[in-house]
Short mmCIF file of C-alpha atoms and ligand atoms in Angstrom, two decimals:
data_model
loop_
_atom_site.label_atom_id
_atom_site.label_comp_id
_atom_site.label_asym_id
_atom_site.label_seq_id
_atom_site.Cartn_x
_atom_site.Cartn_y
_atom_site.Cartn_z
CA MET I 15 -0.68 -1.10 -1.75
CA SER I 16 -0.07 1.73 -4.20
CA THR I 17 3.17 1.80 -6.14
CA SER I 18 5.85 4.35 -5.40
CA THR I 19 5.48 7.61 -7.25
CA PRO I 20 8.50 8.08 -9.53
CA ALA I 21 8.92 11.54 -8.01
CA ALA I 22 9.40 10.15 -4.50
CA ALA I 23 11.57 7.25 -5.57
CA ASP I 24 13.93 9.52 -7.51
CA LEU I 25 14.23 12.37 -5.03
CA THR I 26 17.61 13.38 -3.63
CA ASP I 27 18.10 13.41 0.12
CA ASP I 28 17.66 17.20 0.20
CA GLU I 29 14.44 16.97 -1.79
CA LEU I 30 13.21 14.15 0.41
CA ARG I 31 13.95 16.16 3.55
CA THR I 32 11.99 19.12 2.16
CA LEU I 33 9.09 16.83 1.28
CA ALA I 34 9.12 15.39 4.80
CA GLU I 35 9.21 18.77 6.49
CA GLN I 36 6.35 20.10 4.35
CA ALA I 37 4.29 16.97 4.96
CA GLY I 38 5.00 17.16 8.68
CA ALA I 39 3.47 20.64 8.79
CA GLU I 40 0.52 19.79 6.56
CA LEU I 41 -0.33 16.48 8.26
CA GLU I 42 -0.02 17.71 11.84
CA GLY I 43 -3.48 17.12 13.29
CA ALA I 44 -4.44 14.54 10.66
CA HIS I 45 -5.72 11.15 11.78
CA PRO I 46 -2.89 8.58 11.94
CA ARG I 47 -4.70 6.49 9.33
CA GLU I 48 -4.54 9.44 6.94
CA ILE I 49 -0.82 9.88 7.61
CA VAL I 50 -0.11 6.21 6.88
CA ALA I 51 -2.22 6.36 3.72
CA TRP I 52 -0.29 9.43 2.53
CA ALA I 53 2.99 7.62 3.18
CA ALA I 54 1.84 4.54 1.27
CA ARG I 55 0.79 6.68 -1.72
CA THR I 56 4.00 8.67 -1.63
CA PHE I 57 6.59 5.97 -1.02
CA GLY I 58 4.91 2.73 -2.09
CA PRO I 59 7.39 -0.16 -1.79
CA ASP I 60 10.02 2.20 -0.37
CA LEU I 61 8.02 2.39 2.88
CA VAL I 62 8.35 0.08 5.88
CA LEU I 63 6.85 -0.03 9.37
CA ALA I 64 9.17 -1.09 12.20
CA SER I 65 7.25 -2.74 15.02
CA SER I 66 8.14 -4.47 18.27
CA MET I 67 4.51 -5.54 18.67
CA GLY I 68 4.32 -3.21 21.63
CA ASP I 69 2.46 -0.83 19.30
CA GLU I 70 -0.45 -2.99 18.25
CA VAL I 71 -2.63 0.03 17.45
CA LEU I 72 -0.19 1.22 14.82
CA VAL I 73 0.01 -2.18 13.13
CA HIS I 74 -3.79 -2.50 13.14
CA LEU I 75 -4.22 0.97 11.73
CA ALA I 76 -1.51 0.55 9.06
CA ALA I 77 -3.03 -2.73 7.89
CA GLN I 78 -6.28 -0.85 7.28
CA ALA I 79 -4.75 2.24 5.70
CA ALA I 80 -2.15 0.48 3.57
CA PRO I 81 -3.01 -3.20 3.04
CA GLY I 82 0.10 -5.17 2.11
CA ILE I 83 2.38 -2.77 3.92
CA GLU I 84 5.88 -4.06 4.67
CA VAL I 85 6.49 -4.56 8.40
CA ILE I 86 9.77 -5.53 10.06
CA PHE I 87 9.85 -7.10 13.50
CA LEU I 88 13.16 -7.20 15.38
CA ASP I 89 13.36 -10.55 17.16
CA THR I 90 15.97 -9.86 19.81
CA GLY I 91 15.79 -13.40 21.15
CA TYR I 92 14.58 -11.98 24.44
CA HIS I 93 10.94 -11.26 23.66
CA PHE I 94 8.11 -12.52 25.81
CA ALA I 95 6.22 -15.48 24.32
CA GLU I 96 3.13 -13.23 24.32
CA THR I 97 4.91 -10.74 22.07
CA ILE I 98 5.86 -13.46 19.59
CA GLY I 99 2.25 -14.66 19.67
CA THR I 100 1.05 -11.13 18.95
CA ARG I 101 3.45 -10.91 16.01
CA ASP I 102 2.12 -14.20 14.66
CA TYR I 103 -1.49 -13.04 14.99
CA TYR I 104 -0.87 -9.86 13.00
CA ALA I 105 1.26 -11.67 10.40
CA ASP I 106 -1.33 -14.41 9.89
CA PHE I 107 -4.62 -12.56 10.23
CA THR I 108 -4.12 -9.01 9.02
CA PRO I 109 -3.09 -7.75 5.57
CA ILE I 110 0.53 -6.92 6.30
CA HIS I 111 3.72 -8.45 4.91
CA LEU I 112 5.85 -9.12 7.97
CA THR I 113 9.55 -9.95 7.96
CA THR I 114 11.35 -10.96 11.14
CA ILE I 115 14.89 -9.60 11.44
CA LEU I 116 17.32 -11.55 13.63
CA PRO I 117 20.51 -10.28 15.30
CA LEU I 118 23.78 -11.46 13.77
CA ARG I 119 24.38 -13.71 16.79
CA THR I 120 22.02 -15.92 18.76
CA VAL I 121 21.73 -15.31 22.51
CA ALA I 122 23.98 -18.35 23.09
CA GLU I 123 26.61 -16.99 20.71
CA GLN I 124 26.44 -13.58 22.37
CA ASP I 125 26.79 -15.20 25.79
CA ALA I 126 29.88 -17.07 24.58
CA GLU I 127 31.44 -13.87 23.28
CA HIS I 128 30.42 -11.35 25.94
CA GLY I 129 29.35 -13.48 28.90
CA ALA I 130 25.83 -14.26 30.09
CA ARG I 131 23.27 -11.58 30.88
CA LEU I 132 24.94 -8.80 28.94
CA HIS I 133 21.67 -6.91 29.36
CA ASP I 134 22.40 -6.59 33.09
CA ARG I 135 26.01 -5.49 32.70
CA ASP I 136 25.99 -3.41 29.52
CA PRO I 137 22.45 -2.87 28.23
CA ASN I 138 23.63 -0.30 25.70
CA LEU I 139 25.90 -2.86 24.03
CA CYS I 140 23.16 -5.51 24.23
CA CYS I 141 20.68 -3.14 22.55
CA ALA I 142 23.28 -2.17 19.95
CA LEU I 143 23.82 -5.83 19.03
CA ARG I 144 20.24 -7.07 19.27
CA LYS I 145 18.17 -4.05 18.23
CA VAL I 146 20.11 -1.24 16.60
CA GLU I 147 22.25 -3.22 14.14
CA PRO I 148 19.28 -5.40 13.05
CA LEU I 149 17.14 -2.28 12.59
CA GLU I 150 19.75 -0.60 10.39
CA ARG I 151 19.95 -3.77 8.28
CA GLY I 152 16.17 -4.05 8.09
CA LEU I 153 15.70 -0.41 7.11
CA ALA I 154 18.48 -0.35 4.51
CA PRO I 155 16.30 -1.10 1.45
CA TYR I 156 13.74 1.60 2.28
CA ARG I 157 13.57 5.38 2.01
CA ALA I 158 10.85 5.97 4.59
CA TRP I 159 9.96 4.22 7.86
CA ILE I 160 7.07 4.33 10.28
CA THR I 161 7.33 4.00 14.05
CA GLY I 162 4.81 3.92 16.90
CA MET I 163 6.46 6.70 18.91
CA ARG I 164 4.24 9.15 20.75
CA ARG I 165 5.17 12.54 22.22
CA GLU I 166 3.92 11.63 25.64
CA ASP I 167 6.04 8.45 25.78
CA ALA I 168 9.11 10.16 27.22
CA PRO I 169 10.73 13.59 27.74
CA THR I 170 13.03 12.72 24.82
CA ARG I 171 10.06 12.45 22.48
CA THR I 172 8.00 15.58 23.16
CA ASP I 173 8.97 17.30 19.89
CA ILE I 174 8.75 14.46 17.38
CA ALA I 175 7.02 15.31 14.09
CA VAL I 176 4.31 13.20 12.48
CA VAL I 177 6.51 13.29 9.37
CA GLY I 178 10.14 14.31 9.68
CA TRP I 179 13.64 13.75 8.41
CA ASP I 180 15.83 11.12 10.00
CA ALA I 181 19.16 12.81 9.27
CA ARG I 182 21.31 10.04 10.70
CA ARG I 183 19.82 7.45 8.40
CA GLY I 184 18.96 9.70 5.45
CA LYS I 185 15.34 8.56 5.48
CA VAL I 186 11.89 10.00 6.06
CA LYS I 187 10.61 9.02 9.49
CA LEU I 188 6.90 8.94 10.20
CA ASN I 189 5.38 8.92 13.67
CA PRO I 190 1.65 8.82 12.86
CA LEU I 191 0.70 8.40 16.53
CA ALA I 192 2.94 11.27 17.70
CA ALA I 193 0.10 13.47 18.93
CA TRP I 194 -2.03 10.72 20.41
CA THR I 195 -2.45 10.47 24.16
CA GLN I 196 -2.97 7.19 25.99
CA ALA I 197 -6.67 8.08 26.10
CA ASP I 198 -6.70 8.36 22.29
CA VAL I 199 -5.02 4.96 22.02
CA ASP I 200 -7.45 3.38 24.46
CA ALA I 201 -10.44 4.84 22.62
CA TYR I 202 -9.16 3.48 19.30
CA VAL I 203 -8.56 0.04 20.80
CA GLU I 204 -12.10 -0.07 22.12
CA ALA I 205 -13.76 1.30 18.99
CA GLU I 206 -11.85 -0.92 16.58
CA GLY I 207 -11.51 -4.07 18.70
CA VAL I 208 -7.73 -4.04 18.36
CA VAL I 209 -6.06 -7.30 19.43
CA LEU I 210 -3.54 -6.44 22.14
CA ASN I 211 -0.49 -8.18 23.51
CA PRO I 212 -1.93 -10.22 26.43
CA LEU I 213 0.75 -8.76 28.70
CA ARG I 214 -1.26 -5.52 28.76
CA GLN I 215 -3.79 -7.20 31.03
CA ALA I 216 -0.97 -8.02 33.46
CA GLY I 217 0.12 -4.40 33.82
CA TYR I 218 2.78 -4.19 31.12
CA ALA I 219 2.16 -0.71 29.74
CA SER I 220 5.31 -0.49 27.59
CA ILE I 221 6.59 -3.81 26.31
CA GLY I 222 10.16 -4.62 25.32
CA CYS I 223 12.53 -7.52 25.99
CA ALA I 224 11.63 -9.77 28.93
CA PRO I 225 14.81 -9.19 30.98
CA CYS I 226 14.40 -5.40 30.74
CA THR I 227 10.65 -4.99 31.19
CA ARG I 228 8.43 -5.17 34.25
CA ALA I 229 4.78 -4.48 34.89
CA VAL I 230 3.90 -1.07 36.33
CA ALA I 231 1.46 -0.18 39.06
CA PRO I 232 -1.75 1.73 38.24
CA GLY I 233 -0.87 5.41 37.84
CA GLU I 234 2.85 4.74 37.46
CA ASP I 235 4.67 6.17 34.42
CA PRO I 236 4.06 3.59 31.66
CA ARG I 237 7.74 3.54 30.67
CA ALA I 238 8.92 3.12 34.28
CA GLY I 239 8.83 -0.61 33.55
CA ARG I 240 11.56 -0.36 30.91
CA TRP I 241 15.18 -0.82 32.13
CA SER I 242 13.77 -0.29 35.61
CA GLY I 243 16.37 0.67 38.20
CA THR I 244 18.81 2.05 35.62
CA SER I 245 19.20 5.46 33.97
CA LYS I 246 18.59 3.97 30.54
CA THR I 247 15.38 5.19 28.87
CA GLU I 248 15.91 4.51 25.15
CA CYS I 249 17.18 1.44 23.31
CA GLY I 250 19.01 3.48 20.68
CA LEU I 251 16.57 2.90 17.84
CA HIS I 252 15.34 6.48 17.96
CA THR I 253 18.40 8.40 19.09
S1 SF4 T 327 16.10 -4.35 25.85
FE1 SF4 T 327 17.45 -5.55 27.22
S2 SF4 T 327 17.53 -7.65 26.41
FE2 SF4 T 327 16.64 -6.31 24.81
S3 SF4 T 327 18.36 -5.79 23.54
FE3 SF4 T 327 18.17 -4.13 25.04
S4 SF4 T 327 19.47 -4.70 26.81
FE4 SF4 T 327 19.22 -6.54 25.47
#
């Protein structure tokens, strides 16, 4: 992976935001591989990809565009075994450097403190403890992060930029797949032979923690399987 350019590493937040906004305009329409490659050249070791292994295409593509790229995986303690297996495949067989980030408390410790099945009673608190805090800790050393968000994922995501400024965290946020449709993703998977989470074959279109994810029927909104039966649509990582 290329080293960080001194210019990028030394930029102030204002300068970084300007860089991100300019890059977002210039790279709109570029292939996601090109966007990741630009990020790797620009930020070097200050760049990280955050993956839940529900975005296998992004991990595959980043490994090609930026071999050695840093990847963080948030192990909430509630993942499907298939998701952990997918993480292990990409960590062991593709050129990424993956670090697993754990919550501050195990599930048992959380149960002792808040009672069992917090995800049923207060999913926002559960996500805050098991996803959001670990993400903030995992992102802290970096100035730029990559996500697998796409505009068509949800009404809350229709205006995301391919490169933008994450004002809350003071970091550049890259969404290389922002403009891709599900058809684009499917075509890439087929053309490149991307290894997918086996749950996809069982109808899991959007994959999160086991207690909060169900399979969807053909034609159903892919994210209808997340926090099904509640009004919750986001885990808090991107809000
Ligand atoms: S998705 Fe569900 S189990 Fe996972 S952290 Fe959020 S509430 Fe908890």
